[in-house]
Short mmCIF file of C-alpha atoms in Angstrom, two decimals:
data_model
loop_
_atom_site.label_atom_id
_atom_site.label_comp_id
_atom_site.label_asym_id
_atom_site.label_seq_id
_atom_site.Cartn_x
_atom_site.Cartn_y
_atom_site.Cartn_z
CA MET C 1 -4.06 23.57 -1.78
CA GLY C 2 -2.90 22.40 -3.68
CA ALA C 3 -3.57 23.39 -0.19
CA LEU C 4 -4.97 26.67 0.95
CA LEU C 5 -3.51 29.01 3.56
CA ASN C 6 -5.42 31.30 5.89
CA ILE C 7 -4.90 35.00 6.37
CA GLY C 8 -6.16 36.64 9.48
CA PRO C 9 -8.98 38.67 10.85
CA PHE C 10 -7.82 42.14 9.83
CA ALA C 11 -6.77 43.74 6.55
CA ALA C 12 -3.05 43.26 6.03
CA TYR C 13 -0.97 42.93 2.90
CA LEU C 14 2.44 41.40 2.29
CA PHE C 15 4.89 43.24 0.08
CA GLY C 16 8.30 42.13 -1.17
CA ASP C 17 10.34 40.09 1.28
CA ASN C 18 7.88 40.85 4.09
CA SER C 19 6.17 37.57 3.18
CA ARG C 20 8.91 35.95 5.28
CA MET C 21 7.57 37.76 8.35
CA LYS C 22 5.21 36.22 10.90
CA ASN C 23 2.75 39.12 11.24
CA PHE C 24 0.02 38.61 13.82
CA LEU C 25 -2.40 40.29 11.42
CA ILE C 26 -1.65 37.67 8.78
CA LEU C 27 -3.32 34.41 9.66
CA THR C 28 -2.64 32.27 6.65
CA SER C 29 -3.67 28.71 5.98
CA PHE C 30 -3.72 26.78 2.72
CA VAL C 31 -5.10 23.98 0.63
CA LEU C 32 -3.01 21.43 -1.22
CA ALA C 33 -3.08 20.50 -4.87
CA PHE C 34 -2.16 17.12 -6.30
CA GLY C 35 -1.16 16.22 -9.86
CA TRP C 36 -2.06 13.32 -12.12
CA ALA C 37 -5.64 12.77 -11.00
CA THR C 38 -7.86 10.21 -12.70
CA VAL C 39 -11.62 9.89 -12.87
CA ALA C 40 -11.45 7.13 -10.26
CA GLN C 41 -9.94 9.63 -7.83
CA ALA C 42 -12.98 11.92 -7.71
CA ALA C 43 -12.75 11.79 -3.92
CA HIS C 44 -9.67 10.44 -2.23
CA VAL C 45 -7.89 10.49 1.11
CA ASP C 46 -4.09 10.50 1.28
CA THR C 47 -2.29 9.54 4.50
CA PHE C 48 0.95 11.05 5.75
CA GLY C 49 3.22 10.46 8.73
CA SER C 50 3.18 7.36 10.90
CA GLY C 51 1.93 6.09 14.25
CA ALA C 52 0.68 8.85 16.53
CA ASN C 53 1.74 11.41 13.90
CA ALA C 54 -0.33 9.98 11.04
CA PHE C 55 -2.97 12.23 9.47
CA ASP C 56 -5.22 12.26 6.41
CA ILE C 57 -5.84 14.94 3.78
CA ASP C 58 -9.07 14.72 1.77
CA PHE C 59 -8.95 15.64 -1.92
CA VAL C 60 -11.52 16.22 -4.64
CA THR C 61 -10.81 16.00 -8.36
CA ILE C 62 -10.98 19.13 -10.48
CA GLY C 63 -11.63 17.79 -13.96
CA ASN C 64 -12.86 19.38 -17.19
CA PRO C 65 -9.37 20.27 -18.43
CA GLY C 66 -9.13 23.05 -21.00
CA ASN C 67 -12.08 24.96 -19.57
CA ALA C 68 -12.51 28.54 -20.72
CA ASP C 69 -11.13 31.45 -18.70
CA ASP C 70 -13.34 33.76 -16.71
CA ALA C 71 -13.16 37.36 -17.93
CA THR C 72 -15.18 38.90 -15.09
CA GLY C 73 -13.00 38.43 -12.00
CA SER C 74 -9.50 39.18 -10.77
CA PRO C 75 -7.10 38.55 -12.30
CA ASN C 76 -8.63 38.81 -15.75
CA PRO C 77 -8.57 36.32 -17.39
CA ALA C 78 -8.45 33.55 -14.80
CA GLY C 79 -9.44 29.94 -14.18
CA LYS C 80 -8.36 28.02 -17.26
CA VAL C 81 -6.42 24.86 -16.36
CA ASP C 82 -5.31 22.42 -19.05
CA SER C 83 -4.92 19.36 -16.83
CA THR C 84 -6.97 17.39 -14.33
CA TYR C 85 -5.76 17.79 -10.76
CA ARG C 86 -6.93 17.21 -7.19
CA ILE C 87 -7.26 19.89 -4.55
CA GLY C 88 -7.74 19.66 -0.80
CA THR C 89 -11.37 19.49 0.23
CA TYR C 90 -10.58 21.48 3.37
CA GLU C 91 -8.00 23.95 4.63
CA ILE C 92 -4.93 22.53 6.36
CA SER C 93 -5.55 22.12 10.10
CA ARG C 94 -3.39 22.93 13.11
CA ASP C 95 -3.24 19.22 13.90
CA MET C 96 -1.74 18.43 10.48
CA ILE C 97 1.03 20.98 10.98
CA THR C 98 1.69 19.78 14.54
CA LYS C 99 2.03 16.17 13.40
CA ALA C 100 4.18 17.08 10.40
CA ASN C 101 6.42 19.11 12.72
CA ALA C 102 6.82 16.10 15.02
CA GLU C 103 7.39 13.62 12.21
CA GLY C 104 9.58 15.77 9.97
CA SER C 105 11.19 18.26 12.40
CA LEU C 106 9.86 21.14 10.28
CA GLY C 107 9.74 23.79 12.99
CA ILE C 108 6.65 25.54 11.58
CA THR C 109 5.12 27.88 14.16
CA LEU C 110 1.40 28.62 14.38
CA GLN C 111 -0.39 31.80 15.39
CA ASP C 112 -1.72 31.78 18.97
CA MET C 113 -5.48 32.00 18.42
CA THR C 114 -6.49 32.15 22.09
CA SER C 115 -8.24 35.50 21.51
CA PHE C 116 -9.75 34.36 18.19
CA GLY C 117 -11.78 31.26 18.97
CA GLY C 118 -9.03 29.10 20.42
CA ASN C 119 -6.34 26.69 19.27
CA GLY C 120 -8.40 23.59 18.58
CA ALA C 121 -6.70 20.81 16.63
CA ASP C 122 -9.23 21.08 13.77
CA LYS C 123 -8.97 24.86 13.43
CA PRO C 124 -7.19 26.05 10.27
CA ALA C 125 -3.41 26.34 10.54
CA THR C 126 -3.10 30.12 10.78
CA GLY C 127 0.09 32.18 10.98
CA VAL C 128 1.99 30.10 8.42
CA SER C 129 4.24 32.00 6.00
CA TRP C 130 4.30 31.09 2.30
CA PHE C 131 7.78 29.65 2.77
CA GLU C 132 6.64 27.46 5.66
CA ALA C 133 3.69 26.29 3.59
CA ALA C 134 6.11 25.37 0.79
CA GLN C 135 8.27 23.41 3.24
CA PHE C 136 5.22 21.58 4.57
CA VAL C 137 4.29 20.64 0.99
CA ASN C 138 7.85 19.46 0.36
CA TRP C 139 7.62 17.20 3.39
CA LEU C 140 4.34 15.72 2.11
CA ASN C 141 6.15 14.87 -1.12
CA THR C 142 9.20 13.28 0.50
CA ASP C 143 7.04 11.45 3.05
CA SER C 144 5.22 9.78 0.15
CA GLY C 145 8.38 9.08 -1.87
CA SER C 146 7.98 11.94 -4.34
CA THR C 147 10.12 14.90 -5.42
CA PRO C 148 9.96 18.15 -3.42
CA ALA C 149 7.85 20.79 -5.16
CA TYR C 150 9.92 23.79 -4.06
CA LYS C 151 13.65 24.41 -4.01
CA PHE C 152 15.32 25.40 -0.74
CA ASN C 153 19.02 25.89 -0.08
CA GLY C 154 19.08 25.52 3.66
CA GLY C 155 16.39 27.96 4.76
CA SER C 156 16.51 30.05 1.57
CA PHE C 157 13.91 29.58 -1.14
CA GLU C 158 15.30 29.47 -4.68
CA LEU C 159 13.99 29.16 -8.24
CA TRP C 160 14.39 25.93 -10.19
CA THR C 161 16.98 26.28 -12.98
CA PRO C 162 17.45 24.51 -16.34
CA GLY C 163 19.97 22.08 -14.85
CA ASP C 164 17.46 20.80 -12.28
CA ALA C 165 15.44 17.65 -12.97
CA GLY C 166 11.79 18.67 -13.15
CA TYR C 167 12.59 22.21 -14.28
CA ASN C 168 9.58 23.89 -15.90
CA PRO C 169 10.35 27.17 -17.72
CA ASP C 170 6.71 28.21 -17.38
CA ASN C 171 6.78 27.97 -13.55
CA LEU C 172 10.12 28.49 -11.83
CA PHE C 173 8.56 27.79 -8.41
CA ARG C 174 7.10 24.31 -8.95
CA ASN C 175 9.03 21.17 -9.82
CA SER C 176 7.12 19.27 -12.51
CA GLN C 177 7.97 15.92 -10.88
CA ALA C 178 6.32 16.80 -7.55
CA LYS C 179 3.10 15.10 -6.53
CA TYR C 180 1.79 17.76 -4.13
CA PHE C 181 1.98 21.54 -4.46
CA LEU C 182 0.29 24.78 -3.50
CA PRO C 183 -2.46 25.75 -5.97
CA SER C 184 -1.64 28.26 -8.66
CA ALA C 185 -3.85 31.32 -9.10
CA ASP C 186 -5.77 29.53 -11.87
CA GLU C 187 -6.02 26.20 -10.01
CA TRP C 188 -7.39 27.92 -6.91
CA TYR C 189 -9.80 30.06 -8.96
CA LYS C 190 -11.21 27.16 -10.97
CA ALA C 191 -11.80 25.00 -7.88
CA ALA C 192 -13.61 27.86 -6.17
CA PHE C 193 -15.74 29.44 -8.89
CA TYR C 194 -16.14 27.16 -11.92
CA ASN C 195 -19.32 25.13 -12.38
CA ALA C 196 -18.56 22.27 -14.78
CA GLY C 197 -22.26 21.43 -15.10
CA THR C 198 -23.09 24.79 -16.63
CA GLY C 199 -19.67 25.70 -18.02
CA THR C 200 -19.87 29.05 -16.22
CA TYR C 201 -18.22 30.83 -13.32
CA GLY C 202 -19.99 31.99 -10.17
CA ASP C 203 -19.13 35.19 -8.36
CA TYR C 204 -18.68 33.27 -5.10
CA PRO C 205 -17.40 29.77 -4.17
CA THR C 206 -20.91 28.52 -3.41
CA ALA C 207 -23.10 25.88 -5.01
CA ASN C 208 -25.23 28.55 -6.70
CA GLY C 209 -22.37 30.98 -7.33
CA LEU C 210 -24.18 33.76 -5.46
CA VAL C 211 -23.26 35.70 -2.32
CA PRO C 212 -23.40 33.28 0.62
CA THR C 213 -25.27 33.60 3.89
CA ALA C 214 -22.94 34.46 6.78
CA VAL C 215 -22.64 31.82 9.52
CA PRO C 216 -20.14 31.20 12.37
CA SER C 217 -19.82 27.52 11.36
CA GLY C 218 -21.71 24.66 9.71
CA THR C 219 -22.10 22.95 6.35
CA ILE C 220 -25.41 24.26 4.99
CA ALA C 221 -25.31 24.89 1.24
CA ASN C 222 -24.60 28.45 0.09
CA THR C 223 -23.25 29.57 3.46
CA ALA C 224 -19.75 30.76 4.40
CA VAL C 225 -17.94 31.80 7.57
CA PHE C 226 -17.65 35.60 7.35
CA GLY C 227 -19.12 38.71 8.92
CA GLN C 228 -18.36 37.48 12.45
CA SER C 229 -16.62 39.18 15.38
CA GLY C 230 -12.88 38.78 15.72
CA ALA C 231 -13.32 36.87 18.98
CA THR C 232 -15.49 34.24 17.25
CA GLY C 233 -12.51 32.98 15.28
CA PRO C 234 -12.53 30.69 12.27
CA ALA C 235 -14.57 27.49 12.20
CA ASP C 236 -13.10 23.99 12.22
CA ILE C 237 -11.95 23.09 8.72
CA THR C 238 -14.84 20.63 8.22
CA GLN C 239 -17.43 23.18 9.41
CA ALA C 240 -16.40 26.13 7.25
CA GLY C 241 -19.63 26.59 5.26
CA GLY C 242 -21.23 25.09 2.18
CA LEU C 243 -19.35 23.52 -0.70
CA SER C 244 -18.26 24.93 -4.04
CA PRO C 245 -19.61 23.20 -7.19
CA TYR C 246 -16.55 20.92 -7.18
CA GLY C 247 -16.98 20.13 -3.48
CA THR C 248 -14.34 22.26 -1.75
CA MET C 249 -15.05 23.98 1.58
CA GLY C 250 -13.80 27.29 2.96
CA GLN C 251 -12.51 28.86 -0.24
CA GLY C 252 -14.76 31.75 0.73
CA GLY C 253 -14.39 33.05 4.29
CA ASN C 254 -12.98 31.32 7.38
CA VAL C 255 -9.35 32.26 6.67
CA TRP C 256 -7.41 33.72 3.76
CA GLU C 257 -5.49 31.18 1.68
CA TRP C 258 -2.12 31.29 -0.02
CA GLU C 259 -1.74 30.82 -3.75
CA GLU C 260 1.48 29.46 -5.16
CA THR C 261 1.54 32.31 -7.66
CA ASP C 262 3.31 35.65 -7.40
CA PHE C 263 0.94 38.58 -7.04
CA ASP C 264 2.16 39.83 -10.45
CA LEU C 265 1.33 36.37 -11.90
CA VAL C 266 4.93 35.73 -13.00
CA ASN C 267 6.79 33.22 -10.82
CA ASP C 268 10.22 34.68 -11.46
CA SER C 269 11.33 36.03 -8.07
CA SER C 270 12.15 34.17 -4.88
CA SER C 271 11.11 37.07 -2.65
CA SER C 272 8.17 38.83 -4.31
CA ALA C 273 4.67 39.07 -2.83
CA ARG C 274 2.43 36.04 -3.24
CA GLY C 275 -1.30 36.11 -3.97
CA VAL C 276 -3.90 35.38 -1.30
CA ARG C 277 -7.61 34.78 -1.72
CA GLY C 278 -10.90 33.98 -0.07
CA GLY C 279 -11.36 36.39 2.84
CA ASP C 280 -11.76 35.45 6.50
CA TRP C 281 -14.35 35.13 9.24
CA VAL C 282 -14.40 38.90 9.96
CA ASP C 283 -14.55 40.17 6.36
CA ASP C 284 -17.61 41.29 4.44
CA SER C 285 -18.75 39.35 1.38
CA ASN C 286 -16.72 41.44 -1.07
CA ASN C 287 -13.47 39.79 0.04
CA LEU C 288 -14.93 36.36 -0.75
CA SER C 289 -15.76 37.19 -4.35
CA SER C 290 -14.04 36.27 -7.60
CA SER C 291 -13.14 39.96 -8.01
CA ASN C 292 -10.96 40.10 -4.91
CA ARG C 293 -7.31 39.01 -4.92
CA SER C 294 -4.85 40.49 -2.46
#
């Protein structure tokens, strides 16, 4: 989430080119999205790397293409996606980044979480900038023989242009030939809040769509990791609360997550602020809701 990114325990916003900064207040993780899903791929595990650096990412299918938008959240409207896709079941872990760094020489640095619950391998990969998340996604694509999702010239992020294979005039960030990508604002929103069984949107990414019960960790339905002390830290990615109707975990609480999409919803600038969603383990329930996008 796409893969989701986490943003840290205190309120902090990224403006303009500051999204390149590694701010200790910004503890970002992410989920991955995957194109071209089929019904048979309702739940699927993809493997990356090799040998001691191999790791798996679990995906769930987000079907029901052409669903209606939600007109009650932020942004408004939001959530309509015209294709079937897969999204990461869990946030990206520290172990995944560490192994990708070793295998692909990515050089992504992680926030030291010693004071916030520790640096366990299965903790979410906090402290990752949007640009580092994009480079991680690119490596997942090339490791699996696919086209990079995002265009970099050395260390500089650029927009795809009409002369590039895979150019999509509706999204200058994402190459249409890529297999893995960060979730757009609508892809993230649908996976979190839409209930295909009822054709309606919940206010929270819980099975019943209602405000969750706050827990420090666990998998009980209609719970989420929020309202905790800073020292508690986020839960392991597989213990980050109950599931959304589609079966994702941690889209509410635990850590903030990066969207692919510009905060202004127009992917036309290489350096503008990106959207983040979902709240973290310290936040109150308002930051977990469909009405909160930062």
